[in-house]
Short mmCIF file of C-alpha atoms in Angstrom, two decimals:
data_model
loop_
_atom_site.label_atom_id
_atom_site.label_comp_id
_atom_site.label_asym_id
_atom_site.label_seq_id
_atom_site.Cartn_x
_atom_site.Cartn_y
_atom_site.Cartn_z
CA MET G 1 -64.90 83.68 102.16
CA LYS G 2 -67.56 81.90 104.21
CA SER G 3 -70.89 80.59 103.02
CA THR G 4 -74.25 81.50 104.48
CA LYS G 5 -77.69 80.00 104.04
CA ALA G 6 -81.15 81.39 104.52
CA LEU G 7 -83.27 80.05 107.33
CA GLY G 8 -85.09 76.95 106.18
CA GLN G 9 -83.12 76.67 102.94
CA PRO G 10 -80.90 73.65 102.15
CA ASP G 11 -77.16 74.15 102.49
CA VAL G 12 -75.80 74.19 98.93
CA SER G 13 -72.48 75.75 99.88
CA ARG G 14 -69.32 74.51 98.23
CA LYS G 15 -66.26 74.29 100.42
CA LEU G 16 -63.05 73.88 98.41
CA GLY G 17 -59.60 73.20 99.80
CA ILE G 18 -56.56 74.33 97.79
CA VAL G 19 -53.27 72.52 98.35
CA GLY G 20 -50.60 75.21 98.52
CA GLY G 21 -46.86 74.98 98.92
CA LEU G 22 -46.06 73.07 95.73
CA GLY G 23 -45.54 76.33 93.89
CA SER G 24 -46.40 79.29 96.08
CA LEU G 25 -46.92 81.88 93.34
CA ALA G 26 -48.97 79.53 91.15
CA GLY G 27 -51.10 78.53 94.16
CA GLY G 28 -51.71 82.19 94.99
CA ASP G 29 -52.61 82.89 91.37
CA LEU G 30 -55.16 80.06 91.42
CA PHE G 31 -56.67 81.40 94.63
CA TYR G 32 -57.05 84.85 93.06
CA LYS G 33 -58.66 83.39 89.94
CA LEU G 34 -61.07 81.36 92.06
CA ILE G 35 -62.25 84.49 93.87
CA LYS G 36 -62.79 86.42 90.63
CA SER G 37 -64.35 83.55 88.70
CA ARG G 38 -67.83 84.18 87.30
CA ALA G 39 -69.57 81.57 89.47
CA VAL G 40 -68.12 83.04 92.67
CA LEU G 41 -68.85 86.65 91.80
CA GLU G 42 -72.46 85.76 90.98
CA ASP G 43 -73.02 83.85 94.25
CA GLN G 44 -70.31 84.77 96.75
CA GLY G 45 -72.23 83.41 99.73
CA ARG G 46 -72.11 79.89 98.37
CA PHE G 47 -68.33 79.44 98.29
CA HIS G 48 -65.91 78.83 101.13
CA PHE G 49 -62.21 78.47 100.23
CA LEU G 50 -59.48 77.06 102.42
CA PHE G 51 -55.91 77.58 101.24
CA GLU G 52 -53.37 75.50 103.18
CA GLN G 53 -49.62 75.77 102.74
CA HIS G 54 -46.88 74.24 104.88
CA PRO G 55 -43.10 74.09 104.53
CA PHE G 56 -42.23 71.53 101.85
CA LYS G 57 -38.52 70.80 101.75
CA ASP G 58 -38.40 69.67 98.10
CA VAL G 59 -40.31 72.61 96.66
CA LEU G 60 -37.20 74.12 95.02
CA LEU G 61 -35.96 70.89 93.46
CA PRO G 62 -36.27 70.91 89.64
CA LEU G 63 -38.69 68.36 88.28
CA ASP G 64 -36.20 66.50 86.13
CA ALA G 65 -37.05 63.20 84.48
CA LYS G 66 -35.92 61.11 87.48
CA ALA G 67 -37.35 63.30 90.26
CA ASN G 68 -38.41 61.37 93.37
CA MET G 69 -42.06 61.97 94.23
CA THR G 70 -42.14 60.31 97.67
CA SER G 71 -41.94 63.40 99.87
CA ARG G 72 -44.31 65.27 97.53
CA LYS G 73 -46.84 62.43 97.81
CA PHE G 74 -46.68 62.46 101.60
CA TYR G 75 -47.01 66.24 101.73
CA VAL G 76 -50.05 66.25 99.42
CA PHE G 77 -51.68 63.42 101.35
CA GLN G 78 -51.22 65.13 104.72
CA VAL G 79 -52.74 68.39 103.47
CA CYS G 80 -55.63 66.52 101.82
CA LYS G 81 -56.36 64.58 105.03
CA SER G 82 -56.38 67.87 106.92
CA PHE G 83 -58.96 69.19 104.46
CA GLU G 84 -61.05 66.04 104.77
CA GLU G 85 -61.14 66.41 108.56
CA SER G 86 -62.17 70.07 108.11
CA GLY G 87 -65.34 69.12 106.25
CA VAL G 88 -64.15 70.25 102.82
CA ASN G 89 -66.35 69.11 99.88
CA ALA G 90 -63.55 68.79 97.34
CA ILE G 91 -59.83 69.49 96.95
CA MET G 92 -57.92 71.40 94.28
CA LEU G 93 -54.37 70.30 93.55
CA PRO G 94 -52.64 72.93 91.39
CA CYS G 95 -49.59 70.89 90.41
CA PHE G 96 -49.15 68.76 87.28
CA ALA G 97 -46.38 66.65 88.85
CA SER G 98 -48.74 65.79 91.72
CA HIS G 99 -51.41 64.72 89.24
CA THR G 100 -49.12 61.88 88.16
CA PHE G 101 -50.01 60.25 91.52
CA ARG G 102 -53.44 61.80 92.04
CA ASP G 103 -55.17 58.40 91.77
CA GLU G 104 -53.02 57.02 94.59
CA ILE G 105 -54.02 59.91 96.86
CA GLN G 106 -57.67 59.66 95.82
CA GLU G 107 -57.85 56.01 96.84
CA GLU G 108 -57.13 57.00 100.45
CA LEU G 109 -59.60 59.89 100.69
CA GLY G 110 -63.34 60.11 101.15
CA ILE G 111 -63.66 63.41 99.24
CA PRO G 112 -62.76 64.08 95.61
CA VAL G 113 -59.51 65.63 94.43
CA ILE G 114 -60.69 67.62 91.42
CA ASP G 115 -58.76 66.42 88.39
CA MET G 116 -56.91 69.31 86.73
CA LEU G 117 -56.37 67.19 83.62
CA ASP G 118 -60.14 66.69 83.31
CA ALA G 119 -60.58 70.46 83.40
CA LEU G 120 -57.89 70.92 80.77
CA VAL G 121 -59.20 68.18 78.47
CA GLN G 122 -62.73 69.54 78.64
CA HIS G 123 -61.49 73.00 77.65
CA VAL G 124 -59.20 71.75 74.87
CA ARG G 125 -62.09 69.86 73.27
CA GLN G 126 -63.99 73.15 73.04
CA VAL G 127 -61.18 75.05 71.28
CA ALA G 128 -59.21 72.45 69.28
CA GLU G 129 -60.39 70.06 66.57
CA PRO G 130 -59.63 66.35 67.09
CA GLY G 131 -56.47 65.37 65.24
CA SER G 132 -54.87 68.80 65.55
CA VAL G 133 -51.37 69.33 66.91
CA LEU G 134 -50.95 70.51 70.50
CA GLY G 135 -47.70 71.84 71.90
CA VAL G 136 -47.05 70.87 75.51
CA LEU G 137 -44.81 72.89 77.85
CA ALA G 138 -44.10 70.69 80.85
CA SER G 139 -41.30 69.79 83.22
CA ASP G 140 -39.02 66.91 82.27
CA PHE G 141 -40.72 64.76 84.91
CA VAL G 142 -44.28 65.39 83.69
CA ARG G 143 -43.17 65.09 80.07
CA HIS G 144 -41.67 61.64 80.64
CA SER G 145 -44.51 60.46 82.89
CA GLY G 146 -46.94 60.12 79.96
CA LEU G 147 -49.54 62.22 81.79
CA PHE G 148 -50.53 64.21 78.71
CA GLU G 149 -50.41 61.21 76.40
CA ARG G 150 -52.99 59.48 78.62
CA ALA G 151 -55.20 62.56 78.79
CA LEU G 152 -54.98 63.92 75.23
CA GLY G 153 -52.96 61.50 73.12
CA GLU G 154 -55.93 59.55 71.80
CA HIS G 155 -57.47 62.52 69.97
CA TYR G 156 -54.56 64.91 69.41
CA ARG G 157 -50.94 64.80 68.25
CA LEU G 158 -48.66 66.11 70.97
CA VAL G 159 -45.31 67.81 70.43
CA TYR G 160 -42.80 69.09 72.97
CA PRO G 161 -40.01 71.69 72.75
CA GLU G 162 -36.82 70.47 71.09
CA THR G 163 -33.93 69.46 73.37
CA ASP G 164 -32.23 72.86 73.70
CA ALA G 165 -35.54 74.71 74.09
CA GLN G 166 -36.66 72.21 76.77
CA ALA G 167 -33.43 72.70 78.73
CA THR G 168 -33.87 76.46 78.54
CA LEU G 169 -37.49 76.13 79.66
CA MET G 170 -36.44 74.12 82.71
CA GLU G 171 -33.84 76.74 83.62
CA ALA G 172 -36.34 79.56 83.14
CA MET G 173 -38.78 77.86 85.48
CA TYR G 174 -36.58 76.30 88.18
CA GLY G 175 -33.26 78.11 87.92
CA VAL G 176 -31.99 80.95 90.08
CA ASN G 177 -34.06 84.06 89.33
CA GLY G 178 -36.56 81.90 87.48
CA ILE G 179 -40.33 82.18 87.22
CA LYS G 180 -40.93 80.14 90.41
CA ASP G 181 -38.91 82.82 92.22
CA GLY G 182 -41.16 85.55 90.89
CA HIS G 183 -39.08 86.77 87.93
CA LEU G 184 -41.80 87.03 85.31
CA ASP G 185 -40.04 89.05 82.61
CA GLY G 186 -36.61 89.39 81.08
CA VAL G 187 -34.66 86.18 80.37
CA PRO G 188 -37.19 83.74 81.91
CA LEU G 189 -40.05 85.11 79.83
CA GLU G 190 -37.90 85.10 76.66
CA SER G 191 -36.95 81.45 77.32
CA VAL G 192 -40.60 80.42 77.66
CA HIS G 193 -41.35 82.31 74.46
CA GLN G 194 -38.62 80.38 72.64
CA ALA G 195 -40.10 77.09 73.89
CA CYS G 196 -43.45 78.17 72.47
CA LEU G 197 -41.85 78.93 69.12
CA SER G 198 -40.20 75.51 69.18
CA VAL G 199 -43.51 73.66 69.37
CA GLU G 200 -45.13 76.04 66.87
CA SER G 201 -42.38 75.15 64.40
CA GLN G 202 -43.52 71.51 64.75
CA GLY G 203 -47.08 72.40 63.73
CA ALA G 204 -48.69 73.17 67.09
CA GLY G 205 -51.67 75.49 66.73
CA LEU G 206 -52.41 75.57 70.44
CA ILE G 207 -50.01 75.44 73.38
CA VAL G 208 -51.12 73.46 76.41
CA PRO G 209 -49.51 74.25 79.78
CA GLY G 210 -47.97 71.42 81.82
CA MET G 211 -46.67 73.77 84.53
CA THR G 212 -49.08 75.80 86.65
CA GLU G 213 -46.51 78.63 86.85
CA LEU G 214 -47.08 79.29 83.14
CA SER G 215 -50.32 80.99 84.17
CA LEU G 216 -48.16 83.76 85.65
CA VAL G 217 -46.83 84.69 82.18
CA CYS G 218 -49.79 83.52 80.08
CA ALA G 219 -51.10 87.05 79.40
CA ASP G 220 -47.63 88.21 78.26
CA LEU G 221 -47.36 85.27 75.87
CA GLN G 222 -50.83 85.90 74.49
CA ARG G 223 -49.93 89.54 73.84
CA ARG G 224 -47.04 88.24 71.73
CA GLY G 225 -49.49 86.25 69.60
CA ILE G 226 -48.91 82.87 71.27
CA ALA G 227 -52.07 80.74 71.42
CA THR G 228 -51.66 79.35 74.93
CA LEU G 229 -54.05 78.49 77.76
CA ASP G 230 -54.26 79.75 81.33
CA ILE G 231 -54.53 76.53 83.34
CA ASN G 232 -55.31 78.26 86.63
CA GLU G 233 -58.25 80.11 85.10
CA ILE G 234 -59.49 76.90 83.47
CA TYR G 235 -59.12 74.93 86.72
CA ALA G 236 -60.86 77.65 88.76
CA SER G 237 -63.81 77.76 86.37
CA PHE G 238 -64.09 73.96 86.30
CA ALA G 239 -64.09 73.69 90.10
CA THR G 240 -66.61 76.46 90.75
CA GLN G 241 -69.06 75.71 87.95
CA GLY G 242 -69.08 71.95 88.24
CA SER G 243 -71.61 70.14 90.41
CA SER G 244 -70.43 68.44 93.58
CA ILE G 245 -68.69 65.15 92.85
CA GLN G 246 -69.73 62.21 95.02
CA ARG G 247 -66.82 60.02 95.97
CA THR G 248 -67.65 56.35 96.50
CA LEU G 249 -65.11 54.56 98.66
CA PRO G 250 -64.63 50.82 99.02
CA PHE G 251 -66.52 49.43 102.02
CA LYS G 252 -64.48 49.56 105.23
CA LEU G 253 -65.33 47.34 108.18
CA GLY G 254 -64.50 48.62 111.66
CA ILE G 255 -63.69 46.00 114.30
CA VAL G 256 -63.73 46.51 118.06
CA GLY G 257 -60.78 44.28 118.91
CA GLY G 258 -59.24 43.01 122.11
CA VAL G 259 -62.51 41.57 123.49
CA GLY G 260 -60.76 39.11 123.52
CA PRO G 261 -57.53 39.45 121.55
CA ALA G 262 -57.37 35.92 120.12
CA ALA G 263 -61.04 36.04 119.13
CA THR G 264 -60.38 39.23 117.15
CA VAL G 265 -57.69 37.54 115.07
CA ASP G 266 -59.96 34.51 114.63
CA PHE G 267 -62.81 36.76 113.42
CA MET G 268 -60.60 38.60 110.92
CA GLY G 269 -59.48 35.26 109.50
CA LYS G 270 -63.12 34.27 109.06
CA VAL G 271 -63.90 37.50 107.21
CA VAL G 272 -61.04 36.75 104.83
CA ALA G 273 -62.08 33.10 104.45
CA ASN G 274 -65.69 34.04 103.65
CA THR G 275 -64.87 36.77 101.14
CA PRO G 276 -65.14 35.74 97.47
CA ALA G 277 -61.87 37.09 96.12
CA GLY G 278 -59.53 36.27 93.26
CA ARG G 279 -56.77 38.64 94.34
CA ASP G 280 -55.67 40.68 97.35
CA GLN G 281 -57.49 43.79 96.16
CA ASP G 282 -60.87 41.99 96.18
CA HIS G 283 -60.79 41.61 99.96
CA ILE G 284 -62.55 43.90 102.43
CA LYS G 285 -60.85 46.90 103.97
CA MET G 286 -60.75 46.52 107.75
CA VAL G 287 -59.75 48.98 110.45
CA VAL G 288 -59.19 47.40 113.87
CA GLU G 289 -58.70 48.95 117.25
CA GLN G 290 -57.21 46.18 119.36
CA ASN G 291 -58.16 47.50 122.78
CA PRO G 292 -57.71 44.83 125.47
CA GLN G 293 -58.07 47.55 128.12
CA ILE G 294 -61.85 47.67 127.62
CA PRO G 295 -63.14 46.59 131.07
CA ASP G 296 -64.31 42.99 131.35
CA ARG G 297 -67.93 42.75 130.26
CA THR G 298 -68.74 39.67 132.33
CA ALA G 299 -67.25 41.18 135.50
CA ASN G 300 -69.50 44.22 135.07
CA LEU G 301 -72.65 42.20 134.48
CA LEU G 302 -72.05 39.74 137.33
CA ARG G 303 -70.31 41.85 139.98
CA ALA G 304 -70.95 45.47 138.95
CA GLU G 305 -67.25 46.03 138.33
CA ALA G 306 -65.95 48.71 135.89
CA ASP G 307 -68.51 49.64 133.22
CA PRO G 308 -67.14 48.99 129.69
CA THR G 309 -69.73 51.20 127.95
CA MET G 310 -67.59 54.35 127.69
CA ALA G 311 -64.51 52.46 126.46
CA MET G 312 -66.59 50.60 123.87
CA TYR G 313 -68.27 53.81 122.71
CA ALA G 314 -64.94 55.65 122.40
CA THR G 315 -63.51 52.76 120.39
CA CYS G 316 -66.54 52.78 118.08
CA LYS G 317 -66.25 56.55 117.57
CA ARG G 318 -62.58 56.18 116.61
CA LEU G 319 -63.55 53.51 114.08
CA GLU G 320 -66.27 55.83 112.78
CA SER G 321 -63.73 58.65 112.43
CA ALA G 322 -61.41 56.28 110.57
CA GLY G 323 -64.01 55.92 107.83
CA ALA G 324 -65.65 52.64 108.82
CA ASN G 325 -69.03 51.98 107.17
CA ALA G 326 -70.12 49.46 109.80
CA ILE G 327 -68.77 48.01 113.04
CA ALA G 328 -68.34 44.41 114.13
CA ILE G 329 -67.77 43.46 117.77
CA PRO G 330 -66.51 39.87 117.97
CA CYS G 331 -67.58 39.46 121.62
CA ASN G 332 -70.94 38.01 122.60
CA THR G 333 -71.05 39.50 126.10
CA ALA G 334 -70.24 42.96 124.74
CA HIS G 335 -73.56 42.90 122.92
CA ALA G 336 -75.29 43.49 126.26
CA PHE G 337 -74.01 47.09 125.90
CA VAL G 338 -74.67 47.61 122.17
CA GLU G 339 -78.15 49.08 122.63
CA ARG G 340 -76.73 51.86 124.83
CA ILE G 341 -74.15 52.79 122.19
CA GLN G 342 -75.87 52.40 118.82
CA GLY G 343 -78.08 55.47 119.08
CA HIS G 344 -75.01 57.68 119.44
CA LEU G 345 -73.22 56.42 116.32
CA ARG G 346 -73.71 57.41 112.67
CA ILE G 347 -72.90 53.90 111.42
CA PRO G 348 -74.47 50.54 112.34
CA ILE G 349 -73.07 47.90 114.63
CA VAL G 350 -73.72 44.54 112.97
CA ASN G 351 -75.46 42.69 115.79
CA MET G 352 -73.84 39.27 116.05
CA LEU G 353 -76.55 37.85 118.31
CA THR G 354 -79.45 38.87 116.06
CA GLU G 355 -77.62 37.60 112.99
CA THR G 356 -76.91 34.26 114.71
CA VAL G 357 -80.49 33.73 115.85
CA GLU G 358 -81.84 34.60 112.39
CA TRP G 359 -79.32 32.21 110.81
CA ILE G 360 -80.44 29.37 113.11
CA LYS G 361 -84.08 30.12 112.34
CA CYS G 362 -83.35 30.03 108.61
CA TYR G 363 -81.29 26.82 108.61
CA TYR G 364 -82.88 24.76 111.42
CA GLY G 365 -86.38 26.19 111.77
CA LEU G 366 -88.25 26.88 115.00
CA LYS G 367 -88.78 23.37 116.32
CA LYS G 368 -85.23 22.48 117.40
CA PRO G 369 -84.37 23.60 120.95
CA VAL G 370 -81.24 25.77 121.10
CA GLY G 371 -78.60 25.43 123.81
CA LEU G 372 -76.40 28.36 124.82
CA LEU G 373 -72.75 27.97 125.82
CA ALA G 374 -71.69 31.44 126.93
CA THR G 375 -70.24 33.47 129.77
CA SER G 376 -72.39 33.87 132.86
CA GLY G 377 -72.55 37.58 132.01
CA THR G 378 -74.14 36.83 128.64
CA VAL G 379 -76.55 34.38 130.25
CA LYS G 380 -77.50 36.84 133.01
CA SER G 381 -77.98 39.73 130.55
CA GLN G 382 -80.53 37.62 128.65
CA VAL G 383 -79.41 39.20 125.34
CA TYR G 384 -79.58 35.87 123.52
CA HIS G 385 -82.91 35.08 125.16
CA HIS G 386 -84.39 38.38 123.95
CA ALA G 387 -83.14 37.81 120.41
CA ALA G 388 -84.40 34.22 120.43
CA ASN G 389 -87.82 35.18 121.81
CA ARG G 390 -88.27 37.74 119.03
CA ALA G 391 -87.46 35.01 116.49
CA GLY G 392 -89.65 32.40 118.17
CA LEU G 393 -86.81 30.13 119.35
CA GLN G 394 -86.42 28.35 122.66
CA ILE G 395 -83.13 28.80 124.58
CA ILE G 396 -81.74 26.25 127.06
CA VAL G 397 -78.87 27.24 129.38
CA PRO G 398 -76.68 24.93 131.48
CA ALA G 399 -77.49 24.14 135.11
CA PRO G 400 -75.28 26.09 137.57
CA ASP G 401 -72.61 23.39 138.00
CA TYR G 402 -72.24 23.00 134.25
CA GLN G 403 -72.27 26.78 133.74
CA ASN G 404 -69.32 26.91 136.13
CA LEU G 405 -67.51 24.46 133.83
CA VAL G 406 -68.15 26.78 130.87
CA MET G 407 -66.70 29.70 132.84
CA GLU G 408 -63.65 27.63 133.82
CA SER G 409 -63.08 26.64 130.19
CA ILE G 410 -63.00 30.36 129.32
CA TYR G 411 -61.47 32.11 132.36
CA GLY G 412 -59.70 29.30 134.20
CA ALA G 413 -55.95 29.07 134.73
CA ARG G 414 -55.83 26.65 131.81
CA GLY G 415 -58.75 28.27 129.97
CA VAL G 416 -58.96 29.59 126.44
CA LYS G 417 -58.40 33.23 127.48
CA ALA G 418 -55.08 32.09 128.96
CA GLY G 419 -54.09 30.73 125.55
CA PHE G 420 -55.08 27.07 125.88
CA THR G 421 -57.14 25.32 123.20
CA GLU G 422 -56.64 21.66 124.17
CA GLY G 423 -56.75 19.60 127.34
CA LEU G 424 -58.79 20.56 130.41
CA CYS G 425 -60.61 23.58 128.92
CA ARG G 426 -61.88 21.56 125.97
CA GLU G 427 -62.96 18.66 128.22
CA GLN G 428 -64.88 21.08 130.48
CA LEU G 429 -66.67 22.61 127.52
CA LEU G 430 -67.54 19.19 126.06
CA THR G 431 -69.03 18.12 129.41
CA ALA G 432 -71.26 21.22 129.48
CA ALA G 433 -72.23 20.66 125.83
CA GLU G 434 -73.20 17.02 126.52
CA HIS G 435 -75.31 18.23 129.44
CA LEU G 436 -77.24 20.58 127.12
CA ALA G 437 -77.69 17.81 124.55
CA GLU G 438 -79.11 15.53 127.28
CA ALA G 439 -81.48 18.38 128.19
CA GLY G 440 -82.83 18.28 124.64
CA ALA G 441 -80.80 20.92 122.82
CA GLN G 442 -80.22 20.00 119.17
CA VAL G 443 -78.40 23.21 118.18
CA LEU G 444 -75.67 24.67 120.39
CA ILE G 445 -74.56 28.30 120.16
CA LEU G 446 -70.87 28.75 120.91
CA GLY G 447 -71.83 32.04 122.55
CA CYS G 448 -68.40 33.27 123.62
CA THR G 449 -66.07 34.24 120.79
CA GLU G 450 -63.23 32.17 122.28
CA LEU G 451 -65.26 28.94 122.33
CA PRO G 452 -64.91 28.28 118.57
CA LEU G 453 -61.18 28.01 119.28
CA LEU G 454 -62.08 24.89 121.30
CA LEU G 455 -64.94 23.43 119.25
CA PRO G 456 -65.55 23.94 115.51
CA HIS G 457 -68.58 25.34 113.71
CA SER G 458 -70.24 22.09 112.56
CA GLU G 459 -73.57 20.96 111.17
CA ARG G 460 -73.12 17.51 112.74
CA PHE G 461 -71.10 17.03 115.89
CA ASP G 462 -71.25 13.85 117.99
CA LEU G 463 -71.69 14.34 121.74
CA GLY G 464 -71.73 10.95 123.41
CA GLY G 465 -73.99 9.44 120.77
CA ARG G 466 -76.14 12.53 120.39
CA GLU G 467 -75.74 14.51 117.17
CA VAL G 468 -75.96 18.30 117.49
CA ALA G 469 -75.19 21.31 115.35
CA LEU G 470 -72.50 23.67 116.66
CA VAL G 471 -73.07 27.27 115.62
CA ASP G 472 -70.17 29.74 115.72
CA PRO G 473 -71.51 33.31 115.96
CA THR G 474 -68.21 34.79 114.76
CA THR G 475 -68.52 32.81 111.52
CA ILE G 476 -72.11 34.06 111.14
CA LEU G 477 -70.96 37.62 111.90
CA ALA G 478 -68.17 37.36 109.34
CA GLN G 479 -70.58 36.08 106.69
CA SER G 480 -73.04 38.88 107.51
CA CYS G 481 -70.32 41.52 107.20
CA VAL G 482 -69.20 40.12 103.84
CA LYS G 483 -72.80 40.13 102.62
CA LEU G 484 -73.18 43.73 103.80
CA THR G 485 -70.19 44.84 101.72
CA GLN G 486 -71.67 43.19 98.65
CA GLU G 487 -75.02 44.91 99.17
#
């Protein structure tokens, strides 16, 4: 049933996904009750339903008190992810056992899983006075999970079938020729009826279903004078009449990794170090694509070798598809290509160069000359110069011989990209830094993300008697990303 919208009118369609396969007959019954619900019949063009069912190997296992939910969790999650990728607005999960782990599934999704217990509680409050006795017919697993105590126990007294009646109920539902197999009368129906009488004998004035299959025999029970509820009808009405639920996910930072590999790990450590957190769960979600096969940015800018734009864009799109809210690229030279990519993404790339220049402007003002230690590709691209000019800062770059030393400290046989952080590469970088200090630079940007592995971010660093500030753009980028998550 597909939605349509008039030309020029906003799309107010509601696309619901129904997880099937956990009880085929109950899932089919829910689908039927969705289609014939009042809201759908009054506005059929608004609703689009997707029913997805796959083979689930544990579907016939009885839900006894010690049932293992692992395979059920994975099955539900996979179907829900499929719905999310299909552009579904919300998901219906017609299974009480699965609602015992609904919160776990919800944490990993960007769309809401409509809570069947919320639907049930809302309905019960309309038909039962607080403090009254409710009889609950549920599987052993759901009964012992405390699901109904958490949902209804605060305002109602709950009773369950006595031991023999509960055992008979389980057999009627999950046994050979039981209700799950489509046998809706005879012995199975009589067994459910006896379970209802058991809770009525304990004072229950209303019987609450804890098995979606009970909807298949609800009308028969009601004809016998049993005051029971049809959970599928209640759930269908709740889902179709309710307004769209907005799901707010924790912020997720996407990282274009591998440019270079060690700098990526260094950047992630700085994000962690700069995050105010009292426990693991307070830290920022990060999704990283460590892609060292992105063509060398400097080689492209200096010698017109392979263009990294497509590889960077594809990596960013994969991060976007993985649910990232923003992207960080811990590579200075790569920022020469950011402007080409940004307009084709739905989420922002946090510009490390702009953030660094603004940070320097804020902390050191406009009067201190700024030296740039970076790859020749970054220098040639003028990306730092453009950012600095917009901020009103002056940039000084090394003379050619000293720039060659910077490149050797990064790309040389004993350079930082080869895994070295002491010895020749550090001496080469210090020589270039001293040269910039002699040229008047009072603030030095460590403008290649590997350089902070050789020299630290420091407000006061002595270079042959000259004191300079060393600014690490990856630290600034990490702090900016943390601030973004808090905003």
